[in-house]
Amino acid sequence: MDTVVFLIFAAIAVICAVNLVVQTHPIASALSLIGVMGSLAGIYLQLGGEFIAAAQLVVYAGAIMVLFVFVIMLLNEGKERKARRRLWVTFAGLPLLLVFVALIHNLILHVLPPSDSVQFGVFTGGTAEAIGMKLFTGYLLPFEVTSVLILIAIVGAIVLARKEVD
Amino acid sequence: MNYLILSLIKTLIVVLILMHTLAYLQWVERKVIAHVQLRVGPRRVGPHGLLQPLADVIKLVTKEGMLPSHVNTVFYFLAPFLAVLFALIPMCLIPYGGDINVFGIHTTMQVTDVSIGILLVLGLSGMGVYGVALAGWASNNKYSLMGGLRSSAQMISYELPMALAIAAPLLMLNTLSFRHIVDGQAGFYFGLIPKWTVFQGPFPQIFSFLLFMVAGFAETNRVPFDLPEAENELVAGFHTEYSSMTFAAFFMAEYANMVTVSCIATLLFLGGWHPLWPEQYGSSLLPSLIFAFSGLICFSHAIRPARPFDRITLPVFGVLFLGIAALFLIPAGQQILMPLFWFGAKAGGILFVFIWVRATLPRFRYDQLMRFAWTFMFPVALINLFVTGLLVALS
């Protein structure tokens, strides 16, 4: 049952990811990205990362992608124009892709730890409570530094935006 | 397998009740607004217009579906689908009552009990904006696009105070699961005042409740925040180009969102299915009394009927009401119906406020709406969260 659900989510994620690249319309690409993020949230949930799954939905699929879609709509971008392919791209593209896939396959097989360490329903440290304890005890400094970094980014964005208005 | 069948049965029950609620909510809304404005409202189809929802459904299904020639067809049809999908999914996470035993089967009155229920509902209802935004954009119409843009900006802005308002009671209850949230509100102070989070110490969450309700109005695009479909500026906003079933889908999504917001407000702030006053003062007799009283009113009107067929119909309704009153007294019926009654009463009360506000308040201007969210709601929600956190840490 776990494997079936995983395969469904994985298939949706891969199809949406391919669609994201293939589509020429920005809105279609953005929607595909939402599909990828949603199915990733499903896979996180299966692996026991409850909080990460919810955060993925709320932050990525919800807030960030709404901003993306909002901007695309405001600019009202039409379809992208396809640039003409160079000759060497046409001939070298497929072999290069195959080499790349083989490389990744090799890496997964030999460099990563064996896949039997990943099992559904074994990991239980992904609850909101566990993550909160980790964040506010072991990783307090990186957490606070990241918050300050984001604050700086927000202030910087406002300063830049104000200059353009003047 | 047993679990699967049980889940299917529960899903079926929830879907049936929800669909009827959505259909009749519209009837209630029309009636309430009519009475506020000194009209009578629908009363042609069935007694007091009670079959009006059925007539509306038949009308909407059989109407011709227009497909404007200038729309982006795929997204045009995807939009109402997404709107309905993300409006209905949260329903399966909401608990309507505690544990029950039916025919020897022990189960909960909830389709799925998720440990991060409130976060999931927040995430899913946040996704609902895609339906509206996409509809506005795909319609390829200036008014629709304005509606869609307004809607996305509004939802992004009001999601922040809403999330902060939700976080405050969660700090006090120390859980994210709906079931445990409600369990944490059981009991009474001095044997009388319920321990709902709006009354609970160390910091009663009355401000959170108000903030959540205001943000909820904005999230569901209801008056006074219904700028995405402001009739007198944008024709009908994001659903200008939609007709028949696709229009009905948006309509349904709006009402489903209202129901979700009411249910979450009930669970988070008003103690879920816990009664208003303790059982030893007779809170478990209240529903029986209400239904028995309604039944007796029916009988008393049947004695002097206003219309000839009232002599037959009113006693039938009277017997029906008395039967429901008796059901509330049987222990087997009581364990299912009592939580449902209190949950329904609270959620229904909030839904009534939604309708009441629509009949009373004018629409905001768009800059007022944005300024209200960022310069009032957001700071107040932050201060509220800070004070709650401080008091929870101190106590």
Coordinates of C-alpha atoms in Angstrom, one line a residue:
Chain A
M1 CA 0.0 0.0 0.0
D2 CA 2.8 2.4 0.9
T3 CA 4.6 1.7 -2.3
V4 CA 1.5 2.2 -4.4
V5 CA 0.9 5.6 -2.8
F6 CA 4.5 6.5 -3.1
L7 CA 4.5 5.6 -6.8
I8 CA 1.4 7.7 -7.4
F9 CA 3.0 10.8 -5.8
A10 CA 6.3 10.1 -7.5
A11 CA 4.7 9.8 -10.9
I12 CA 2.8 13.0 -10.4
A13 CA 5.9 14.8 -9.3
V14 CA 7.9 13.6 -12.3
I15 CA 5.2 14.3 -14.8
C16 CA 4.6 17.8 -13.4
A17 CA 8.4 18.5 -13.4
V18 CA 8.7 17.5 -17.0
N19 CA 5.6 19.5 -17.8
L20 CA 7.1 22.5 -16.1
V21 CA 10.0 22.5 -18.5
V22 CA 8.1 21.6 -21.6
Q23 CA 5.2 24.1 -21.3
T24 CA 5.8 27.4 -23.1
H25 CA 3.2 29.3 -21.0
P26 CA 4.4 30.8 -17.7
I27 CA 1.1 30.1 -15.9
A28 CA 1.2 26.4 -17.0
S29 CA 4.7 26.1 -15.7
A30 CA 3.9 27.7 -12.4
L31 CA 0.9 25.4 -12.0
S32 CA 3.1 22.4 -12.7
L33 CA 5.6 23.6 -10.1
I34 CA 2.7 23.7 -7.6
G35 CA 1.9 20.1 -8.6
V36 CA 5.5 19.1 -7.9
M37 CA 5.5 20.8 -4.5
G38 CA 2.2 19.2 -3.6
S39 CA 3.3 15.7 -4.4
L40 CA 6.6 16.3 -2.6
A41 CA 4.5 17.2 0.4
G42 CA 2.7 13.9 0.1
I43 CA 6.0 12.0 -0.1
Y44 CA 7.3 13.8 3.0
L45 CA 4.1 12.9 4.8
Q46 CA 4.7 9.2 3.9
L47 CA 8.3 9.3 5.2
G48 CA 7.1 10.7 8.6
G49 CA 8.0 14.3 8.1
E50 CA 4.6 15.7 9.1
F51 CA 5.8 19.2 9.9
I52 CA 7.9 19.5 6.7
A53 CA 4.9 18.3 4.7
A54 CA 2.6 20.9 6.1
A55 CA 5.3 23.6 5.8
Q56 CA 5.8 22.6 2.2
L57 CA 2.0 23.1 1.5
V58 CA 1.6 26.3 3.5
V59 CA 4.8 28.1 2.5
Y60 CA 5.8 26.7 -0.9
A61 CA 2.7 25.6 -2.6
G62 CA 0.6 28.2 -0.8
A63 CA 2.3 31.5 -0.2
I64 CA 5.4 31.5 -2.5
M65 CA 3.6 30.2 -5.6
V66 CA 0.7 32.5 -5.1
L67 CA 3.2 35.4 -5.4
F68 CA 4.7 33.8 -8.5
V69 CA 1.3 33.4 -10.1
F70 CA 0.3 37.0 -9.0
V71 CA 3.4 38.4 -10.6
I72 CA 2.9 36.5 -13.9
M73 CA -0.7 37.7 -14.0
L74 CA 0.3 41.3 -13.3
L75 CA 2.9 41.2 -16.1
N76 CA 0.3 39.3 -18.2
E77 CA 3.1 37.4 -19.9
G78 CA 2.1 35.6 -23.1
K79 CA 3.6 32.5 -24.5
E80 CA 7.4 32.3 -24.7
R81 CA 8.9 32.4 -28.1
K82 CA 11.0 29.4 -29.0
A83 CA 14.6 30.3 -30.0
R84 CA 16.0 28.4 -32.9
R85 CA 18.2 25.5 -31.8
R86 CA 21.8 25.5 -32.7
L87 CA 23.0 22.6 -34.8
W88 CA 25.3 21.0 -32.2
V89 CA 22.4 21.1 -29.6
T90 CA 20.3 18.9 -31.9
F91 CA 23.0 16.3 -32.3
A92 CA 24.7 16.4 -29.0
G93 CA 21.6 16.9 -26.8
L94 CA 20.3 13.3 -26.5
P95 CA 23.7 11.6 -25.9
L96 CA 24.6 14.2 -23.3
L97 CA 21.3 13.6 -21.6
L98 CA 22.0 9.9 -21.6
V99 CA 25.4 10.4 -20.1
F100 CA 24.0 12.6 -17.4
V101 CA 21.3 10.1 -16.5
A102 CA 23.9 7.3 -16.4
L103 CA 26.1 9.5 -14.1
I104 CA 23.2 10.1 -11.7
H105 CA 22.3 6.4 -11.7
N106 CA 25.9 5.5 -10.9
L107 CA 26.0 8.0 -8.1
I108 CA 22.8 6.7 -6.5
L109 CA 23.9 3.1 -6.8
H110 CA 27.5 3.5 -5.5
V111 CA 27.9 6.7 -3.5
L112 CA 24.7 7.1 -1.6
P113 CA 24.0 4.7 1.3
P114 CA 21.9 1.6 0.4
S115 CA 18.3 2.3 -0.2
D116 CA 17.0 -0.2 2.4
S117 CA 17.7 2.4 5.0
V118 CA 14.6 4.4 3.8
Q119 CA 11.4 2.8 5.0
F120 CA 7.9 4.1 5.3
G121 CA 6.5 4.6 8.8
V122 CA 9.8 4.1 10.7
F123 CA 11.0 7.6 11.1
T124 CA 9.0 9.4 13.9
G125 CA 11.1 12.5 14.6
G126 CA 9.3 14.7 12.1
T127 CA 6.5 15.9 14.4
A128 CA 6.1 19.6 15.0
E129 CA 7.1 19.1 18.6
A130 CA 10.4 17.3 17.7
I131 CA 11.3 19.9 15.1
G132 CA 10.6 22.7 17.5
M133 CA 12.7 21.1 20.2
K134 CA 15.6 20.7 17.8
L135 CA 15.2 24.3 16.4
F136 CA 15.1 26.0 19.8
T137 CA 17.8 23.9 21.5
G138 CA 20.5 22.4 19.2
Y139 CA 20.1 24.7 16.3
L140 CA 19.1 28.0 18.0
L141 CA 22.0 30.1 16.6
P142 CA 21.5 29.1 12.9
F143 CA 17.7 29.6 13.3
E144 CA 18.1 33.1 14.7
V145 CA 20.8 34.0 12.1
T146 CA 18.5 32.8 9.3
S147 CA 15.7 35.0 10.7
V148 CA 17.9 38.0 10.8
L149 CA 19.0 37.3 7.3
I150 CA 15.4 37.2 6.1
L151 CA 14.7 40.4 7.9
I152 CA 17.7 42.0 6.2
A153 CA 16.4 40.7 2.8
I154 CA 12.9 42.2 3.5
V155 CA 14.3 45.6 4.5
G156 CA 16.6 45.6 1.5
A157 CA 13.7 44.7 -0.9
I158 CA 11.7 47.6 0.6
V159 CA 14.6 50.0 0.2
L160 CA 15.1 49.0 -3.5
A161 CA 11.4 49.2 -4.2
R162 CA 11.1 52.7 -2.7
K163 CA 14.0 54.0 -4.8
E164 CA 12.2 53.0 -7.9
V165 CA 9.1 55.0 -6.9
D166 CA 11.1 58.2 -6.4
Chain B
M1 CA -10.2 -3.7 5.1
N2 CA -12.5 -2.9 7.9
Y3 CA -10.8 0.4 8.2
L4 CA -11.4 1.1 4.5
I5 CA -15.1 0.3 4.7
L6 CA -15.5 2.4 7.8
S7 CA -13.8 5.3 6.2
L8 CA -15.9 5.0 3.1
I9 CA -19.1 5.0 5.2
K10 CA -18.0 8.0 7.2
T11 CA -16.9 9.9 4.0
L12 CA -20.3 9.2 2.5
I13 CA -22.1 10.6 5.6
V14 CA -20.0 13.7 5.7
V15 CA -20.4 14.3 2.0
L16 CA -24.2 13.9 2.1
I17 CA -24.6 16.2 5.1
L18 CA -22.2 18.7 3.7
M19 CA -23.9 18.9 0.3
H20 CA -27.3 19.4 1.9
T21 CA -25.8 22.0 4.3
L22 CA -24.3 23.9 1.3
A23 CA -27.6 23.8 -0.6
Y24 CA -29.7 24.9 2.4
L25 CA -27.2 27.5 3.6
Q26 CA -28.1 29.5 0.5
W27 CA -31.8 29.2 1.3
V28 CA -31.0 30.4 4.9
E29 CA -29.0 33.2 3.6
R30 CA -31.7 34.4 1.2
K31 CA -34.3 34.1 4.0
V32 CA -32.3 35.9 6.6
I33 CA -31.3 38.7 4.3
A34 CA -34.9 39.0 3.2
H35 CA -36.1 39.3 6.8
V36 CA -33.4 41.9 7.6
Q37 CA -34.6 43.9 4.7
L38 CA -38.3 43.5 5.6
R39 CA -39.0 41.2 2.7
V40 CA -40.3 37.6 2.8
G41 CA -37.7 35.9 0.7
P42 CA -38.2 32.7 -1.4
R43 CA -41.6 31.1 -0.6
R44 CA -43.0 29.8 -3.9
V45 CA -41.3 26.4 -4.1
G46 CA -42.4 24.2 -1.3
P47 CA -43.6 25.5 2.2
H48 CA -41.6 28.7 3.0
G49 CA -39.5 28.1 -0.1
L50 CA -37.9 25.0 1.5
L51 CA -37.6 23.2 -1.9
Q52 CA -35.9 26.3 -3.5
P53 CA -32.4 24.7 -3.3
L54 CA -33.6 21.7 -5.3
A55 CA -35.1 24.0 -7.9
D56 CA -31.9 26.0 -8.0
V57 CA -29.8 22.9 -8.5
I58 CA -32.0 21.7 -11.3
K59 CA -31.9 25.1 -12.9
L60 CA -28.1 25.3 -12.7
V61 CA -27.5 21.7 -14.0
T62 CA -29.9 22.1 -17.0
K63 CA -28.7 25.5 -18.0
E64 CA -26.6 25.9 -21.1
G65 CA -22.9 26.0 -20.4
M66 CA -21.5 28.9 -22.3
L67 CA -17.9 28.7 -23.4
P68 CA -16.7 32.2 -24.4
S69 CA -14.5 32.1 -27.5
H70 CA -11.6 34.2 -26.1
V71 CA -10.8 32.2 -23.0
N72 CA -7.9 29.9 -22.3
T73 CA -10.0 26.7 -22.3
V74 CA -7.8 24.4 -20.2
F75 CA -7.3 26.9 -17.3
Y76 CA -10.9 28.1 -17.7
F77 CA -12.2 24.6 -16.8
L78 CA -9.4 23.9 -14.3
A79 CA -10.2 26.9 -12.2
P80 CA -13.6 25.9 -10.8
F81 CA -12.4 22.4 -10.3
L82 CA -9.5 23.6 -8.2
A83 CA -11.7 26.0 -6.2
V84 CA -14.2 23.2 -5.3
L85 CA -11.4 20.7 -4.6
F86 CA -9.5 22.8 -2.1
A87 CA -12.8 24.0 -0.5
L88 CA -14.0 20.4 0.1
I89 CA -10.8 18.6 1.2
P90 CA -10.5 20.3 4.6
M91 CA -13.9 18.9 5.5
C92 CA -12.4 15.4 5.9
L93 CA -10.0 16.7 8.6
I94 CA -12.6 18.3 10.8
P95 CA -14.0 16.3 13.8
Y96 CA -17.7 16.6 14.5
G97 CA -17.7 14.8 17.8
G98 CA -15.8 12.5 20.2
D99 CA -15.5 8.7 20.3
I100 CA -18.6 6.7 19.7
N101 CA -19.6 3.0 19.8
V102 CA -22.1 2.0 17.1
F103 CA -23.1 -1.7 16.7
G104 CA -20.0 -2.7 18.7
I105 CA -17.7 -0.7 16.4
H106 CA -15.5 1.9 18.2
T107 CA -14.8 4.9 16.0
T108 CA -14.4 8.6 16.0
M109 CA -16.8 11.1 14.4
Q110 CA -14.2 12.3 12.0
V111 CA -13.0 11.0 8.6
T112 CA -9.3 11.2 9.4
D113 CA -7.6 12.1 12.6
V114 CA -4.3 13.9 11.5
S115 CA -1.7 15.0 14.1
I116 CA -1.1 18.2 12.1
G117 CA -4.8 18.8 11.2
I118 CA -4.9 22.5 11.7
L119 CA -1.7 23.1 9.7
L120 CA -3.1 21.0 6.8
V121 CA -6.4 22.9 6.8
L122 CA -4.4 26.2 6.7
G123 CA -2.3 24.9 3.8
L124 CA -5.2 23.5 1.8
S125 CA -7.4 26.6 2.3
G126 CA -4.5 28.7 1.2
M127 CA -4.4 26.7 -2.0
G128 CA -8.0 27.8 -2.7
V129 CA -6.8 31.1 -4.0
Y130 CA -5.5 29.4 -7.2
G131 CA -9.1 28.6 -8.2
V132 CA -10.1 32.3 -8.0
A133 CA -6.9 33.8 -9.4
L134 CA -6.8 31.3 -12.3
A135 CA -10.5 31.9 -13.1
G136 CA -9.8 35.6 -13.3
W137 CA -6.8 35.2 -15.5
A138 CA -8.1 32.5 -17.8
S139 CA -11.3 34.4 -18.6
N140 CA -9.2 36.8 -20.6
N141 CA -11.4 39.7 -19.5
K142 CA -10.3 42.9 -17.7
Y143 CA -12.9 42.7 -15.0
S144 CA -12.2 39.1 -14.3
L145 CA -8.4 39.7 -14.2
M146 CA -8.9 42.6 -11.7
G147 CA -11.1 40.3 -9.6
G148 CA -8.5 37.5 -9.7
L149 CA -5.6 39.9 -8.8
R150 CA -7.6 41.5 -6.0
S151 CA -8.4 38.1 -4.6
S152 CA -4.8 36.8 -4.6
A153 CA -3.5 40.0 -3.0
Q154 CA -6.3 40.0 -0.4
M155 CA -5.7 36.3 0.5
I156 CA -2.0 36.7 0.8
S157 CA -2.4 39.7 3.1
Y158 CA -5.1 38.2 5.3
E159 CA -3.5 34.8 5.6
L160 CA -0.8 36.3 7.9
P161 CA -3.0 37.7 10.6
M162 CA -5.1 34.5 10.3
A163 CA -2.1 32.2 10.9
L164 CA -1.0 34.4 13.8
A165 CA -4.5 34.4 15.3
I166 CA -4.6 30.6 15.1
A167 CA -1.1 30.3 16.6
A168 CA -2.2 32.0 19.9
P169 CA -4.7 29.4 21.1
L170 CA -2.4 26.6 19.9
L171 CA 0.2 28.0 22.3
M172 CA -2.2 27.5 25.1
L173 CA -3.4 24.1 24.1
N174 CA 0.0 22.8 23.0
T175 CA -1.1 20.6 20.1
L176 CA -1.9 20.7 16.4
S177 CA -4.5 17.9 16.3
F178 CA -8.1 19.0 16.2
R179 CA -9.1 16.2 18.5
H180 CA -6.6 17.2 21.2
I181 CA -7.5 20.9 20.6
V182 CA -11.1 20.1 21.6
D183 CA -10.1 17.8 24.4
G184 CA -8.0 20.7 25.9
Q185 CA -11.1 22.8 26.1
A186 CA -13.2 20.3 28.2
G187 CA -14.3 21.1 31.7
F188 CA -15.6 24.2 33.5
Y189 CA -14.3 26.9 35.8
F190 CA -16.2 27.1 39.1
G191 CA -18.4 24.3 37.6
L192 CA -20.1 26.9 35.4
I193 CA -17.9 28.9 32.9
P194 CA -16.7 26.6 30.1
K195 CA -13.0 26.2 29.5
W196 CA -13.2 27.2 25.8
T197 CA -10.1 29.1 24.6
V198 CA -12.2 32.3 24.4
F199 CA -12.6 32.0 28.2
Q200 CA -9.6 30.0 29.1
G201 CA -6.7 31.3 31.3
P202 CA -4.0 32.6 31.4
F203 CA -5.1 34.8 28.5
P204 CA -8.6 34.5 27.1
Q205 CA -8.4 34.3 23.3
I206 CA -11.2 36.8 22.6
F207 CA -8.9 39.0 20.4
S208 CA -7.6 36.0 18.5
F209 CA -11.2 34.9 17.9
L210 CA -12.2 38.4 16.5
L211 CA -9.0 38.6 14.4
F212 CA -9.7 35.1 13.1
M213 CA -13.2 35.9 12.2
V214 CA -12.3 39.1 10.3
A215 CA -9.5 37.3 8.4
G216 CA -12.0 34.5 7.7
F217 CA -14.4 37.0 6.1
A218 CA -11.5 38.2 3.9
E219 CA -10.4 34.6 3.1
T220 CA -13.8 33.6 2.0
N221 CA -14.4 36.7 -0.1
R222 CA -17.5 37.6 1.8
V223 CA -19.0 41.0 2.5
P224 CA -17.5 43.5 3.6
F225 CA -14.4 42.0 1.8
D226 CA -16.0 40.8 -1.4
L227 CA -13.9 43.0 -3.6
P228 CA -13.0 40.2 -6.0
E229 CA -16.6 40.1 -7.2
A230 CA -17.7 43.7 -6.5
E231 CA -20.8 43.9 -8.7
N232 CA -20.9 47.6 -9.2
E233 CA -17.2 47.9 -10.2
L234 CA -16.3 44.6 -11.8
V235 CA -19.6 43.2 -13.2
A236 CA -19.1 39.9 -11.3
G237 CA -15.4 39.9 -10.9
F238 CA -13.5 36.6 -11.3
H239 CA -16.6 34.6 -12.4
T240 CA -18.0 37.1 -14.9
E241 CA -17.4 34.6 -17.8
Y242 CA -18.8 31.5 -16.0
S243 CA -22.3 30.1 -16.4
S244 CA -24.3 27.1 -15.3
M245 CA -22.3 24.3 -13.5
T246 CA -18.9 26.1 -13.6
F247 CA -20.6 29.1 -11.9
A248 CA -22.3 26.8 -9.5
A249 CA -18.9 25.4 -8.6
F250 CA -17.6 28.8 -7.5
F251 CA -20.8 29.4 -5.6
M252 CA -20.4 26.0 -3.8
A253 CA -16.7 26.7 -3.1
E254 CA -17.6 30.0 -1.4
Y255 CA -20.2 28.4 0.8
A256 CA -17.9 25.4 1.6
N257 CA -15.2 27.8 2.6
M258 CA -17.6 29.6 4.9
V259 CA -18.5 26.3 6.5
T260 CA -14.8 25.4 7.0
V261 CA -14.0 28.7 8.6
S262 CA -17.0 28.4 10.9
C263 CA -16.0 24.8 11.9
I264 CA -12.4 25.8 12.6
A265 CA -13.5 28.8 14.7
T266 CA -15.8 26.5 16.6
L267 CA -13.0 23.9 17.2
L268 CA -10.3 26.4 18.0
F269 CA -12.1 29.0 20.1
L270 CA -15.6 27.8 21.1
G271 CA -14.8 24.4 22.5
G272 CA -15.9 22.2 19.6
W273 CA -18.7 19.8 20.7
H274 CA -18.5 20.7 24.5
P275 CA -21.7 22.1 25.9
L276 CA -22.1 25.7 27.0
W277 CA -22.9 24.7 30.6
P278 CA -22.4 21.5 32.6
E279 CA -24.5 18.5 32.2
Q280 CA -25.7 18.6 35.9
Y281 CA -27.6 21.8 35.0
G282 CA -29.4 20.0 32.2
S283 CA -27.4 20.9 29.1
S284 CA -28.1 17.5 27.7
L285 CA -31.9 18.2 27.9
L286 CA -31.7 21.4 25.8
P287 CA -32.0 19.8 22.3
S288 CA -34.9 17.6 23.4
L289 CA -36.6 20.7 24.9
I290 CA -36.1 22.7 21.7
F291 CA -37.4 20.0 19.4
A292 CA -40.3 19.1 21.7
F293 CA -41.3 22.8 21.8
S294 CA -41.1 23.0 18.0
G295 CA -43.3 19.9 17.7
L296 CA -45.9 21.4 20.1
I297 CA -45.9 24.6 18.2
C298 CA -46.7 22.6 15.0
F299 CA -49.6 20.9 16.8
S300 CA -51.0 24.1 18.2
H301 CA -51.0 25.7 14.7
A302 CA -52.6 22.5 13.3
I303 CA -55.6 23.1 15.5
R304 CA -56.3 26.5 13.8
P305 CA -54.8 26.0 10.3
A306 CA -54.2 29.0 8.2
R307 CA -54.4 27.0 5.0
P308 CA -56.5 23.9 4.4
F309 CA -53.6 21.4 4.0
D310 CA -51.9 22.6 7.2
R311 CA -54.3 20.2 9.0
I312 CA -52.3 17.3 7.5
T313 CA -48.8 18.6 7.1
L314 CA -48.3 20.3 10.4
P315 CA -49.1 17.3 12.6
V316 CA -46.6 15.2 10.4
F317 CA -43.9 17.8 11.2
G318 CA -45.0 17.8 14.8
V319 CA -44.6 14.0 15.1
L320 CA -41.2 14.3 13.4
F321 CA -39.9 16.9 15.8
L322 CA -41.2 14.9 18.8
G323 CA -39.4 11.8 17.4
I324 CA -36.1 13.8 17.1
A325 CA -36.6 15.0 20.7
A326 CA -37.1 11.4 21.8
L327 CA -33.9 10.3 19.9
F328 CA -31.9 12.8 22.0
L329 CA -33.1 11.1 25.2
I330 CA -32.0 7.5 24.1
P331 CA -28.5 6.9 25.3
A332 CA -27.5 5.3 22.0
G333 CA -28.7 8.3 20.1
Q334 CA -27.4 10.8 22.6
Q335 CA -23.8 9.8 22.2
I336 CA -23.9 10.7 18.5
L337 CA -26.5 13.5 18.5
M338 CA -25.3 15.6 21.5
P339 CA -21.9 16.5 20.1
L340 CA -23.4 17.0 16.7
F341 CA -26.0 19.3 18.2
W342 CA -23.5 21.5 20.1
F343 CA -21.1 21.5 17.2
G344 CA -23.8 22.4 14.8
A345 CA -25.3 25.1 17.0
K346 CA -21.9 26.9 17.4
A347 CA -20.9 26.5 13.7
G348 CA -24.4 27.5 12.7
G349 CA -24.2 30.6 14.9
I350 CA -21.0 31.7 13.2
L351 CA -22.6 31.0 9.8
F352 CA -25.5 33.2 10.9
V353 CA -23.0 36.0 11.7
F354 CA -21.6 35.7 8.2
I355 CA -25.1 36.2 6.7
W356 CA -26.0 38.9 9.2
V357 CA -22.8 40.9 8.3
R358 CA -23.6 40.5 4.6
A359 CA -27.1 42.1 5.2
T360 CA -25.7 44.9 7.3
L361 CA -22.3 46.2 6.2
P362 CA -21.2 48.0 3.1
R363 CA -18.1 47.0 1.1
F364 CA -14.6 48.2 1.9
R365 CA -12.6 50.3 -0.5
Y366 CA -9.6 48.4 -1.8
D367 CA -6.9 50.6 -0.3
Q368 CA -8.8 50.6 3.0
L369 CA -8.9 46.8 2.9
M370 CA -5.1 46.6 2.4
R371 CA -4.3 49.2 5.0
F372 CA -6.6 47.5 7.5
A373 CA -4.7 44.2 7.0
W374 CA -1.2 45.5 7.3
T375 CA -1.4 48.4 9.7
F376 CA -4.1 47.1 12.1
M377 CA -4.7 43.3 11.9
F378 CA -1.1 42.3 11.6
P379 CA 0.4 44.3 14.5
V380 CA -2.6 43.5 16.7
A381 CA -2.2 39.8 15.9
L382 CA 1.5 40.0 16.7
I383 CA 1.0 41.7 20.0
N384 CA -1.8 39.2 20.9
L385 CA 0.6 36.3 20.1
F386 CA 3.4 37.9 22.1
V387 CA 1.2 38.5 25.2
T388 CA -0.2 35.0 25.0
G389 CA 3.2 33.5 24.7
L390 CA 4.5 35.5 27.7
L391 CA 1.5 34.6 29.9
V392 CA 1.7 30.9 28.9
A393 CA 5.5 30.9 29.7
L394 CA 4.9 32.6 33.1
S395 CA 2.0 30.4 34.2

